[in-house]
């Protein structure tokens, strides 16, 4: 919550309101500076400061009396209005007649009272920020009621009618209290002054200052207006106690009413714009009518102050008794949604060993980071959702950086296709749970990191409770349903999270934190609704440049470290977009959606993202099973087989004899090319059956008489076309010679894709499974029709693992299978009979 750059440059060049460096936000300095006429008058008065100039002091009193319509003897000058408050407190409060103040309120009178043993009664402000005048009156007991109007630090006002009623009722009490109205900030508002009421209310004192709208805080000049009987008890100052340059500058300000009006108008416009921006950000603040706003930081304000100070912005100190709030003055700048500077998420209460200090020495050498930053990392608990393309490099860098505890959520196993981008996994971890694979790599990289494994599918039942055990969440999910779940669970758990997304050659990253100090936003401010499923392909469908994952994940890791340690500016409120093909980074400001409904509960995310069970179409789409298709392809009248996937998918695996016609081209080619004959029988296929179903529907609507959708697509064909039962396994051959995918059948009800064929790596996997007694041990080899059986490599493997039965699978381009199983015994090749269904 700072806006460093905009704060410095919004004021116009040469403007009298131009800001100075460093920027001061709540030290009572006026952003408008000393008016030119006042500056000149004070400069001239310095040359005459060798004497007291009593006549100039009297001239100022006369000017004030004339302006406010009161007798001269009702005006008393002080070296700052605080002096008047101090004297009034001593004069009118006692141990049995308290000083009654608002809470929160300006602390100077209360400090003076407590210093001198006076009683103090604090009365909370009303919900609208006004003073509870009736409660203050009831507590007065003949002492002093102090009211700042507008109130300091909230900037809120109490109505003129309420103040008049207070003074009138106070005068009617048996022991009437003195009422002091501090109007230091009144000139920023449209509220009428209480000075005209002084003539009819003997117990009323009104104080003013030249520090605020006039910009003379450093010259220390204020005044009080009251009837003489009251002023006499307030230690009226001798004329020589008021600085001569201050008097001269004040006289110039009184004569320059146009400048005062200009400053009031500028402040009003700035306050309205600033509060409107705070509303858009969802920040809580006081309904100010002054030149300041009290903002709820939702964390210790001292941390925010220290962070802002590092960026050249001074915001004084936390308000006494309000350790989580900051009072910010209007500073003649327009707030813009720039990256936020936030305090650290975790404490630095951790001890580094000598080994750790040496390990992280390059971090500790950084002035902005240092030992404290490294201790914060060690103390941090970070949960990473997904050990995939984004989670893998993020985990590696956070582990290397020294994050003390890393949690990993994933339920998938390592597949050979993962290794192109998921750099935390290796060839020797194929088939392992990704969480286990990641833990082994992290342990080898940094044994000081504790790794918590969550081998589960994140869902509504576990997300919020799981998140509450960590300081920060990293969202590396690859689907919208999980992303919305992560977002909503983080909101409910009150946790910040770093988000990233990749697709083909583009990546995005940001930070979301609904309850960020000073206000925040969440993923729904960026994407209020998920896109239709057909517009949100996964990496397995659309592809992704492997190194892109590292580029985006490094940003995510950097954001995580900044949030944990409190250094730098985060991406909260900013979307980073990376275009790898053009090597361009763009930064788009994000704002809180004022129409967005608050998140109060989790919901059905698959249904939200259109991933639930699809409704049955009005006209059922004819389908054909892989087994039925196989029979037709071997008949004398095979159908025309059209594959509507993309060319890159076609290159990986295909059904021999099919024609490639991507979906978009197919829909635009009805009645043309391969789809010219509406009477011919067609079978349409894609990866899983969804895209092909759209084409079948379009063809049926266009008058095609015999068209069917391959049920389950190419994947179903590969998994079920040639089942082989051998040693408790079902082996299924995909459409590319030289590869094999397996479905373990030791738990047929939960059968799943197990791994891509890779003999050297799978030996260890099968041996471990055999050791657990789950399935017999079998090593699968893959051959093309031209490769001899068994090959020299096969024999070498068999000799190295004599307990293993070796299944040799050979395929020709038409999926005709030749399968033989053998083992080595006493140097001889012994074949094992195979049992088919």
mmCIF file with all atom_site columns, N, CA and C in Angstrom, residues 310-372:
data_model
loop_
_atom_site.group_PDB
_atom_site.id
_atom_site.type_symbol
_atom_site.label_atom_id
_atom_site.label_alt_id
_atom_site.label_comp_id
_atom_site.label_asym_id
_atom_site.label_entity_id
_atom_site.label_seq_id
_atom_site.pdbx_PDB_ins_code
_atom_site.Cartn_x
_atom_site.Cartn_y
_atom_site.Cartn_z
_atom_site.occupancy
_atom_site.B_iso_or_equiv
_atom_site.pdbx_formal_charge
_atom_site.auth_seq_id
_atom_site.auth_comp_id
_atom_site.auth_asym_id
_atom_site.auth_atom_id
_atom_site.pdbx_PDB_model_num
ATOM 1   N N  . UNK A 1 310 ? 11.790 2.278   3.552  1.00 0.00 ? 310 UNK A N  1
ATOM 2   C CA . UNK A 1 310 ? 12.844 1.792   2.670  1.00 0.00 ? 310 UNK A CA 1
ATOM 3   C C  . UNK A 1 310 ? 12.655 2.279   1.247  1.00 0.00 ? 310 UNK A C  1
ATOM 4   N N  . UNK A 1 311 ? 11.413 2.624   0.888  1.00 0.00 ? 311 UNK A N  1
ATOM 5   C CA . UNK A 1 311 ? 11.135 3.146   -0.438 1.00 0.00 ? 311 UNK A CA 1
ATOM 6   C C  . UNK A 1 311 ? 11.086 4.651   -0.495 1.00 0.00 ? 311 UNK A C  1
ATOM 7   N N  . UNK A 1 312 ? 11.493 5.331   0.554  1.00 0.00 ? 312 UNK A N  1
ATOM 8   C CA . UNK A 1 312 ? 11.547 6.784   0.530  1.00 0.00 ? 312 UNK A CA 1
ATOM 9   C C  . UNK A 1 312 ? 10.264 7.467   0.947  1.00 0.00 ? 312 UNK A C  1
ATOM 10  N N  . UNK A 1 313 ? 9.358  6.734   1.590  1.00 0.00 ? 313 UNK A N  1
ATOM 11  C CA . UNK A 1 313 ? 8.092  7.322   2.034  1.00 0.00 ? 313 UNK A CA 1
ATOM 12  C C  . UNK A 1 313 ? 8.036  7.263   3.553  1.00 0.00 ? 313 UNK A C  1
ATOM 13  N N  . UNK A 1 314 ? 7.906  8.412   4.171  1.00 0.00 ? 314 UNK A N  1
ATOM 14  C CA . UNK A 1 314 ? 7.833  8.494   5.626  1.00 0.00 ? 314 UNK A CA 1
ATOM 15  C C  . UNK A 1 314 ? 6.382  8.630   6.047  1.00 0.00 ? 314 UNK A C  1
ATOM 16  N N  . UNK A 1 315 ? 5.971  7.762   6.968  1.00 0.00 ? 315 UNK A N  1
ATOM 17  C CA . UNK A 1 315 ? 4.597  7.827   7.444  1.00 0.00 ? 315 UNK A CA 1
ATOM 18  C C  . UNK A 1 315 ? 4.543  7.903   8.965  1.00 0.00 ? 315 UNK A C  1
ATOM 19  N N  . UNK A 1 316 ? 5.572  8.498   9.551  1.00 0.00 ? 316 UNK A N  1
ATOM 20  C CA . UNK A 1 316 ? 5.531  8.747   10.984 1.00 0.00 ? 316 UNK A CA 1
ATOM 21  C C  . UNK A 1 316 ? 5.537  7.479   11.805 1.00 0.00 ? 316 UNK A C  1
ATOM 22  N N  . UNK A 1 317 ? 4.598  7.375   12.711 1.00 0.00 ? 317 UNK A N  1
ATOM 23  C CA . UNK A 1 317 ? 4.555  6.257   13.649 1.00 0.00 ? 317 UNK A CA 1
ATOM 24  C C  . UNK A 1 317 ? 3.129  5.726   13.713 1.00 0.00 ? 317 UNK A C  1
ATOM 25  N N  . UNK A 1 318 ? 2.953  4.512   14.209 1.00 0.00 ? 318 UNK A N  1
ATOM 26  C CA . UNK A 1 318 ? 1.586  4.023   14.411 1.00 0.00 ? 318 UNK A CA 1
ATOM 27  C C  . UNK A 1 318 ? 0.847  4.921   15.386 1.00 0.00 ? 318 UNK A C  1
ATOM 28  N N  . UNK A 1 319 ? -0.425 5.108   15.172 1.00 0.00 ? 319 UNK A N  1
ATOM 29  C CA . UNK A 1 319 ? -1.204 5.951   16.064 1.00 0.00 ? 319 UNK A CA 1
ATOM 30  C C  . UNK A 1 319 ? -1.307 5.284   17.424 1.00 0.00 ? 319 UNK A C  1
ATOM 31  N N  . UNK A 1 320 ? -1.100 6.021   18.492 1.00 0.00 ? 320 UNK A N  1
ATOM 32  C CA . UNK A 1 320 ? -1.154 5.412   19.824 1.00 0.00 ? 320 UNK A CA 1
ATOM 33  C C  . UNK A 1 320 ? -2.463 4.658   20.045 1.00 0.00 ? 320 UNK A C  1
ATOM 34  N N  . UNK A 1 321 ? -2.336 3.386   20.414 1.00 0.00 ? 321 UNK A N  1
ATOM 35  C CA . UNK A 1 321 ? -3.507 2.559   20.649 1.00 0.00 ? 321 UNK A CA 1
ATOM 36  C C  . UNK A 1 321 ? -4.092 1.940   19.395 1.00 0.00 ? 321 UNK A C  1
ATOM 37  N N  . UNK A 1 322 ? -3.565 2.295   18.232 1.00 0.00 ? 322 UNK A N  1
ATOM 38  C CA . UNK A 1 322 ? -4.071 1.748   16.966 1.00 0.00 ? 322 UNK A CA 1
ATOM 39  C C  . UNK A 1 322 ? -2.900 1.140   16.209 1.00 0.00 ? 322 UNK A C  1
ATOM 40  N N  . UNK A 1 323 ? -2.337 0.079   16.738 1.00 0.00 ? 323 UNK A N  1
ATOM 41  C CA . UNK A 1 323 ? -1.093 -0.463  16.204 1.00 0.00 ? 323 UNK A CA 1
ATOM 42  C C  . UNK A 1 323 ? -1.242 -1.069  14.814 1.00 0.00 ? 323 UNK A C  1
ATOM 43  N N  . UNK A 1 324 ? -2.488 -1.310  14.373 1.00 0.00 ? 324 UNK A N  1
ATOM 44  C CA . UNK A 1 324 ? -2.671 -1.903  13.050 1.00 0.00 ? 324 UNK A CA 1
ATOM 45  C C  . UNK A 1 324 ? -3.304 -0.921  12.057 1.00 0.00 ? 324 UNK A C  1
ATOM 46  N N  . UNK A 1 325 ? -3.235 0.370   12.379 1.00 0.00 ? 325 UNK A N  1
ATOM 47  C CA . UNK A 1 325 ? -3.808 1.357   11.465 1.00 0.00 ? 325 UNK A CA 1
ATOM 48  C C  . UNK A 1 325 ? -2.800 2.462   11.173 1.00 0.00 ? 325 UNK A C  1
ATOM 49  N N  . UNK A 1 326 ? -2.949 3.041   9.996  1.00 0.00 ? 326 UNK A N  1
ATOM 50  C CA . UNK A 1 326 ? -2.102 4.147   9.576  1.00 0.00 ? 326 UNK A CA 1
ATOM 51  C C  . UNK A 1 326 ? -2.960 5.328   9.184  1.00 0.00 ? 326 UNK A C  1
ATOM 52  N N  . UNK A 1 327 ? -2.520 6.509   9.619  1.00 0.00 ? 327 UNK A N  1
ATOM 53  C CA . UNK A 1 327 ? -3.178 7.752   9.232  1.00 0.00 ? 327 UNK A CA 1
ATOM 54  C C  . UNK A 1 327 ? -2.375 8.351   8.092  1.00 0.00 ? 327 UNK A C  1
ATOM 55  N N  . UNK A 1 328 ? -3.001 8.457   6.911  1.00 0.00 ? 328 UNK A N  1
ATOM 56  C CA . UNK A 1 328 ? -2.313 8.962   5.733  1.00 0.00 ? 328 UNK A CA 1
ATOM 57  C C  . UNK A 1 328 ? -2.942 10.271  5.292  1.00 0.00 ? 328 UNK A C  1
ATOM 58  N N  . UNK A 1 329 ? -2.104 11.276  5.104  1.00 0.00 ? 329 UNK A N  1
ATOM 59  C CA . UNK A 1 329 ? -2.575 12.561  4.593  1.00 0.00 ? 329 UNK A CA 1
ATOM 60  C C  . UNK A 1 329 ? -2.741 12.500  3.089  1.00 0.00 ? 329 UNK A C  1
ATOM 61  N N  . UNK A 1 330 ? -3.627 13.343  2.567  1.00 0.00 ? 330 UNK A N  1
ATOM 62  C CA . UNK A 1 330 ? -3.684 13.536  1.124  1.00 0.00 ? 330 UNK A CA 1
ATOM 63  C C  . UNK A 1 330 ? -2.390 14.235  0.698  1.00 0.00 ? 330 UNK A C  1
ATOM 64  N N  . UNK A 1 331 ? -1.784 13.727  -0.368 1.00 0.00 ? 331 UNK A N  1
ATOM 65  C CA . UNK A 1 331 ? -0.458 14.237  -0.726 1.00 0.00 ? 331 UNK A CA 1
ATOM 66  C C  . UNK A 1 331 ? -0.367 14.676  -2.173 1.00 0.00 ? 331 UNK A C  1
ATOM 67  N N  . UNK A 1 332 ? -1.485 15.101  -2.739 1.00 0.00 ? 332 UNK A N  1
ATOM 68  C CA . UNK A 1 332 ? -1.494 15.653  -4.095 1.00 0.00 ? 332 UNK A CA 1
ATOM 69  C C  . UNK A 1 332 ? -0.984 14.658  -5.130 1.00 0.00 ? 332 UNK A C  1
ATOM 70  N N  . UNK A 1 333 ? -1.297 13.379  -4.926 1.00 0.00 ? 333 UNK A N  1
ATOM 71  C CA . UNK A 1 333 ? -0.966 12.403  -5.971 1.00 0.00 ? 333 UNK A CA 1
ATOM 72  C C  . UNK A 1 333 ? -2.164 11.497  -6.181 1.00 0.00 ? 333 UNK A C  1
ATOM 73  N N  . UNK A 1 334 ? -2.253 10.965  -7.366 1.00 0.00 ? 334 UNK A N  1
ATOM 74  C CA . UNK A 1 334 ? -3.344 10.072  -7.714 1.00 0.00 ? 334 UNK A CA 1
ATOM 75  C C  . UNK A 1 334 ? -2.889 8.635   -7.539 1.00 0.00 ? 334 UNK A C  1
ATOM 76  N N  . UNK A 1 335 ? -3.559 7.865   -6.703 1.00 0.00 ? 335 UNK A N  1
ATOM 77  C CA . UNK A 1 335 ? -3.129 6.479   -6.510 1.00 0.00 ? 335 UNK A CA 1
ATOM 78  C C  . UNK A 1 335 ? -3.358 5.656   -7.762 1.00 0.00 ? 335 UNK A C  1
ATOM 79  N N  . UNK A 1 336 ? -2.390 4.819   -8.089 1.00 0.00 ? 336 UNK A N  1
ATOM 80  C CA . UNK A 1 336 ? -2.508 3.897   -9.209 1.00 0.00 ? 336 UNK A CA 1
ATOM 81  C C  . UNK A 1 336 ? -2.133 2.508   -8.720 1.00 0.00 ? 336 UNK A C  1
ATOM 82  N N  . UNK A 1 337 ? -2.705 1.485   -9.334 1.00 0.00 ? 337 UNK A N  1
ATOM 83  C CA . UNK A 1 337 ? -2.466 0.123   -8.846 1.00 0.00 ? 337 UNK A CA 1
ATOM 84  C C  . UNK A 1 337 ? -1.088 -0.404  -9.220 1.00 0.00 ? 337 UNK A C  1
ATOM 85  N N  . UNK A 1 338 ? -0.067 0.079   -8.527 1.00 0.00 ? 338 UNK A N  1
ATOM 86  C CA . UNK A 1 338 ? 1.297  -0.399  -8.735 1.00 0.00 ? 338 UNK A CA 1
ATOM 87  C C  . UNK A 1 338 ? 1.570  -1.579  -7.810 1.00 0.00 ? 338 UNK A C  1
ATOM 88  N N  . UNK A 1 339 ? 2.655  -2.314  -8.030 1.00 0.00 ? 339 UNK A N  1
ATOM 89  C CA . UNK A 1 339 ? 2.977  -3.425  -7.134 1.00 0.00 ? 339 UNK A CA 1
ATOM 90  C C  . UNK A 1 339 ? 3.064  -2.972  -5.684 1.00 0.00 ? 339 UNK A C  1
ATOM 91  N N  . UNK A 1 340 ? 2.616  -3.844  -4.797 1.00 0.00 ? 340 UNK A N  1
ATOM 92  C CA . UNK A 1 340 ? 2.542  -3.508  -3.389 1.00 0.00 ? 340 UNK A CA 1
ATOM 93  C C  . UNK A 1 340 ? 3.813  -3.876  -2.649 1.00 0.00 ? 340 UNK A C  1
ATOM 94  N N  . UNK A 1 341 ? 4.144  -3.090  -1.653 1.00 0.00 ? 341 UNK A N  1
ATOM 95  C CA . UNK A 1 341 ? 5.212  -3.428  -0.720 1.00 0.00 ? 341 UNK A CA 1
ATOM 96  C C  . UNK A 1 341 ? 4.557  -3.916  0.562  1.00 0.00 ? 341 UNK A C  1
ATOM 97  N N  . UNK A 1 342 ? 4.811  -5.129  0.933  1.00 0.00 ? 342 UNK A N  1
ATOM 98  C CA . UNK A 1 342 ? 4.168  -5.749  2.078  1.00 0.00 ? 342 UNK A CA 1
ATOM 99  C C  . UNK A 1 342 ? 5.221  -6.216  3.065  1.00 0.00 ? 342 UNK A C  1
ATOM 100 N N  . UNK A 1 343 ? 4.828  -6.315  4.317  1.00 0.00 ? 343 UNK A N  1
ATOM 101 C CA . UNK A 1 343 ? 5.740  -6.800  5.331  1.00 0.00 ? 343 UNK A CA 1
ATOM 102 C C  . UNK A 1 343 ? 5.919  -8.306  5.243  1.00 0.00 ? 343 UNK A C  1
ATOM 103 N N  . UNK A 1 344 ? 6.851  -8.859  6.000  1.00 0.00 ? 344 UNK A N  1
ATOM 104 C CA . UNK A 1 344 ? 7.121  -10.302 5.932  1.00 0.00 ? 344 UNK A CA 1
ATOM 105 C C  . UNK A 1 344 ? 5.957  -11.117 6.464  1.00 0.00 ? 344 UNK A C  1
ATOM 106 N N  . UNK A 1 345 ? 5.742  -12.292 5.859  1.00 0.00 ? 345 UNK A N  1
ATOM 107 C CA . UNK A 1 345 ? 4.683  -13.178 6.308  1.00 0.00 ? 345 UNK A CA 1
ATOM 108 C C  . UNK A 1 345 ? 5.062  -13.931 7.574  1.00 0.00 ? 345 UNK A C  1
ATOM 109 N N  . UNK A 1 346 ? 6.341  -14.143 7.782  1.00 0.00 ? 346 UNK A N  1
ATOM 110 C CA . UNK A 1 346 ? 6.779  -14.959 8.914  1.00 0.00 ? 346 UNK A CA 1
ATOM 111 C C  . UNK A 1 346 ? 7.818  -14.204 9.730  1.00 0.00 ? 346 UNK A C  1
ATOM 112 N N  . UNK A 1 347 ? 7.993  -14.636 10.948 1.00 0.00 ? 347 UNK A N  1
ATOM 113 C CA . UNK A 1 347 ? 8.966  -14.005 11.830 1.00 0.00 ? 347 UNK A CA 1
ATOM 114 C C  . UNK A 1 347 ? 10.371 -14.539 11.530 1.00 0.00 ? 347 UNK A C  1
ATOM 115 N N  . UNK A 1 348 ? 11.349 -13.888 12.124 1.00 0.00 ? 348 UNK A N  1
ATOM 116 C CA . UNK A 1 348 ? 12.740 -14.313 11.935 1.00 0.00 ? 348 UNK A CA 1
ATOM 117 C C  . UNK A 1 348 ? 13.252 -15.108 13.130 1.00 0.00 ? 348 UNK A C  1
ATOM 118 N N  . UNK A 1 349 ? 12.330 -15.703 13.884 1.00 0.00 ? 349 UNK A N  1
ATOM 119 C CA . UNK A 1 349 ? 12.728 -16.450 15.071 1.00 0.00 ? 349 UNK A CA 1
ATOM 120 C C  . UNK A 1 349 ? 13.201 -17.849 14.686 1.00 0.00 ? 349 UNK A C  1
ATOM 121 N N  . UNK A 1 350 ? 14.322 -17.898 14.050 1.00 0.00 ? 350 UNK A N  1
ATOM 122 C CA . UNK A 1 350 ? 14.939 -19.172 13.681 1.00 0.00 ? 350 UNK A CA 1
ATOM 123 C C  . UNK A 1 350 ? 16.447 -19.021 13.797 1.00 0.00 ? 350 UNK A C  1
ATOM 124 N N  . UNK A 1 351 ? 17.117 -20.121 14.059 1.00 0.00 ? 351 UNK A N  1
ATOM 125 C CA . UNK A 1 351 ? 18.566 -20.110 14.229 1.00 0.00 ? 351 UNK A CA 1
ATOM 126 C C  . UNK A 1 351 ? 19.212 -20.883 13.090 1.00 0.00 ? 351 UNK A C  1
ATOM 127 N N  . UNK A 1 352 ? 20.227 -20.285 12.490 1.00 0.00 ? 352 UNK A N  1
ATOM 128 C CA . UNK A 1 352 ? 20.959 -20.942 11.410 1.00 0.00 ? 352 UNK A CA 1
ATOM 129 C C  . UNK A 1 352 ? 22.257 -21.539 11.956 1.00 0.00 ? 352 UNK A C  1
ATOM 130 N N  . UNK A 1 353 ? 22.517 -22.774 11.591 1.00 0.00 ? 353 UNK A N  1
ATOM 131 C CA . UNK A 1 353 ? 23.776 -23.402 11.976 1.00 0.00 ? 353 UNK A CA 1
ATOM 132 C C  . UNK A 1 353 ? 24.912 -22.805 11.158 1.00 0.00 ? 353 UNK A C  1
ATOM 133 N N  . UNK A 1 354 ? 26.120 -23.102 11.554 1.00 0.00 ? 354 UNK A N  1
ATOM 134 C CA . UNK A 1 354 ? 27.281 -22.612 10.793 1.00 0.00 ? 354 UNK A CA 1
ATOM 135 C C  . UNK A 1 354 ? 27.247 -23.148 9.366  1.00 0.00 ? 354 UNK A C  1
ATOM 136 N N  . UNK A 1 355 ? 26.830 -24.396 9.226  1.00 0.00 ? 355 UNK A N  1
ATOM 137 C CA . UNK A 1 355 ? 26.729 -24.983 7.880  1.00 0.00 ? 355 UNK A CA 1
ATOM 138 C C  . UNK A 1 355 ? 25.698 -24.237 7.044  1.00 0.00 ? 355 UNK A C  1
ATOM 139 N N  . UNK A 1 356 ? 24.574 -23.894 7.659  1.00 0.00 ? 356 UNK A N  1
ATOM 140 C CA . UNK A 1 356 ? 23.539 -23.170 6.917  1.00 0.00 ? 356 UNK A CA 1
ATOM 141 C C  . UNK A 1 356 ? 23.987 -21.761 6.573  1.00 0.00 ? 356 UNK A C  1
ATOM 142 N N  . UNK A 1 357 ? 24.687 -21.107 7.473  1.00 0.00 ? 357 UNK A N  1
ATOM 143 C CA . UNK A 1 357 ? 25.188 -19.763 7.168  1.00 0.00 ? 357 UNK A CA 1
ATOM 144 C C  . UNK A 1 357 ? 26.128 -19.798 5.964  1.00 0.00 ? 357 UNK A C  1
ATOM 145 N N  . UNK A 1 358 ? 26.958 -20.806 5.917  1.00 0.00 ? 358 UNK A N  1
ATOM 146 C CA . UNK A 1 358 ? 27.855 -20.925 4.767  1.00 0.00 ? 358 UNK A CA 1
ATOM 147 C C  . UNK A 1 358 ? 27.078 -21.240 3.496  1.00 0.00 ? 358 UNK A C  1
ATOM 148 N N  . UNK A 1 359 ? 26.092 -22.101 3.615  1.00 0.00 ? 359 UNK A N  1
ATOM 149 C CA . UNK A 1 359 ? 25.298 -22.507 2.454  1.00 0.00 ? 359 UNK A CA 1
ATOM 150 C C  . UNK A 1 359 ? 24.548 -21.328 1.848  1.00 0.00 ? 359 UNK A C  1
ATOM 151 N N  . UNK A 1 360 ? 23.983 -20.484 2.694  1.00 0.00 ? 360 UNK A N  1
ATOM 152 C CA . UNK A 1 360 ? 23.170 -19.372 2.225  1.00 0.00 ? 360 UNK A CA 1
ATOM 153 C C  . UNK A 1 360 ? 23.923 -18.054 2.246  1.00 0.00 ? 360 UNK A C  1
ATOM 154 N N  . UNK A 1 361 ? 25.225 -18.085 2.214  1.00 0.00 ? 361 UNK A N  1
ATOM 155 C CA . UNK A 1 361 ? 26.025 -16.864 2.381  1.00 0.00 ? 361 UNK A CA 1
ATOM 156 C C  . UNK A 1 361 ? 25.730 -15.827 1.302  1.00 0.00 ? 361 UNK A C  1
ATOM 157 N N  . UNK A 1 362 ? 25.415 -16.286 0.091  1.00 0.00 ? 362 UNK A N  1
ATOM 158 C CA . UNK A 1 362 ? 25.151 -15.317 -0.981 1.00 0.00 ? 362 UNK A CA 1
ATOM 159 C C  . UNK A 1 362 ? 23.837 -14.593 -0.750 1.00 0.00 ? 362 UNK A C  1
ATOM 160 N N  . UNK A 1 363 ? 22.895 -15.232 -0.078 1.00 0.00 ? 363 UNK A N  1
ATOM 161 C CA . UNK A 1 363 ? 21.682 -14.535 0.339  1.00 0.00 ? 363 UNK A CA 1
ATOM 162 C C  . UNK A 1 363 ? 22.000 -13.524 1.432  1.00 0.00 ? 363 UNK A C  1
ATOM 163 N N  . UNK A 1 364 ? 22.741 -13.979 2.408  1.00 0.00 ? 364 UNK A N  1
ATOM 164 C CA . UNK A 1 364 ? 22.999 -13.151 3.584  1.00 0.00 ? 364 UNK A CA 1
ATOM 165 C C  . UNK A 1 364 ? 23.790 -11.905 3.222  1.00 0.00 ? 364 UNK A C  1
ATOM 166 N N  . UNK A 1 365 ? 24.580 -11.964 2.153  1.00 0.00 ? 365 UNK A N  1
ATOM 167 C CA . UNK A 1 365 ? 25.348 -10.794 1.712  1.00 0.00 ? 365 UNK A CA 1
ATOM 168 C C  . UNK A 1 365 ? 24.473 -9.699  1.126  1.00 0.00 ? 365 UNK A C  1
ATOM 169 N N  . UNK A 1 366 ? 23.259 -10.037 0.707  1.00 0.00 ? 366 UNK A N  1
ATOM 170 C CA . UNK A 1 366 ? 22.366 -9.035  0.118  1.00 0.00 ? 366 UNK A CA 1
ATOM 171 C C  . UNK A 1 366 ? 21.902 -8.071  1.197  1.00 0.00 ? 366 UNK A C  1
ATOM 172 N N  . UNK A 1 367 ? 22.127 -6.757  1.039  1.00 0.00 ? 367 UNK A N  1
ATOM 173 C CA . UNK A 1 367 ? 21.740 -5.805  2.091  1.00 0.00 ? 367 UNK A CA 1
ATOM 174 C C  . UNK A 1 367 ? 20.246 -5.842  2.399  1.00 0.00 ? 367 UNK A C  1
ATOM 175 N N  . UNK A 1 368 ? 19.405 -6.024  1.357  1.00 0.00 ? 368 UNK A N  1
ATOM 176 C CA . UNK A 1 368 ? 17.962 -6.026  1.584  1.00 0.00 ? 368 UNK A CA 1
ATOM 177 C C  . UNK A 1 368 ? 17.475 -7.324  2.220  1.00 0.00 ? 368 UNK A C  1
ATOM 178 N N  . UNK A 1 369 ? 18.312 -8.346  2.205  1.00 0.00 ? 369 UNK A N  1
ATOM 179 C CA . UNK A 1 369 ? 17.918 -9.680  2.636  1.00 0.00 ? 369 UNK A CA 1
ATOM 180 C C  . UNK A 1 369 ? 18.552 -10.028 3.974  1.00 0.00 ? 369 UNK A C  1
ATOM 181 N N  . UNK A 1 370 ? 19.863 -10.211 3.956  1.00 0.00 ? 370 UNK A N  1
ATOM 182 C CA . UNK A 1 370 ? 20.630 -10.399 5.180  1.00 0.00 ? 370 UNK A CA 1
ATOM 183 C C  . UNK A 1 370 ? 20.278 -11.660 5.947  1.00 0.00 ? 370 UNK A C  1
ATOM 184 N N  . UNK A 1 371 ? 20.797 -11.734 7.139  1.00 0.00 ? 371 UNK A N  1
ATOM 185 C CA . UNK A 1 371 ? 20.567 -12.881 8.005  1.00 0.00 ? 371 UNK A CA 1
ATOM 186 C C  . UNK A 1 371 ? 19.099 -12.994 8.386  1.00 0.00 ? 371 UNK A C  1
ATOM 187 N N  . UNK A 1 372 ? 18.463 -11.839 8.604  1.00 0.00 ? 372 UNK A N  1
ATOM 188 C CA . UNK A 1 372 ? 17.048 -11.859 8.992  1.00 0.00 ? 372 UNK A CA 1
ATOM 189 C C  . UNK A 1 372 ? 16.195 -12.504 7.916  1.00 0.00 ? 372 UNK A C  1
#
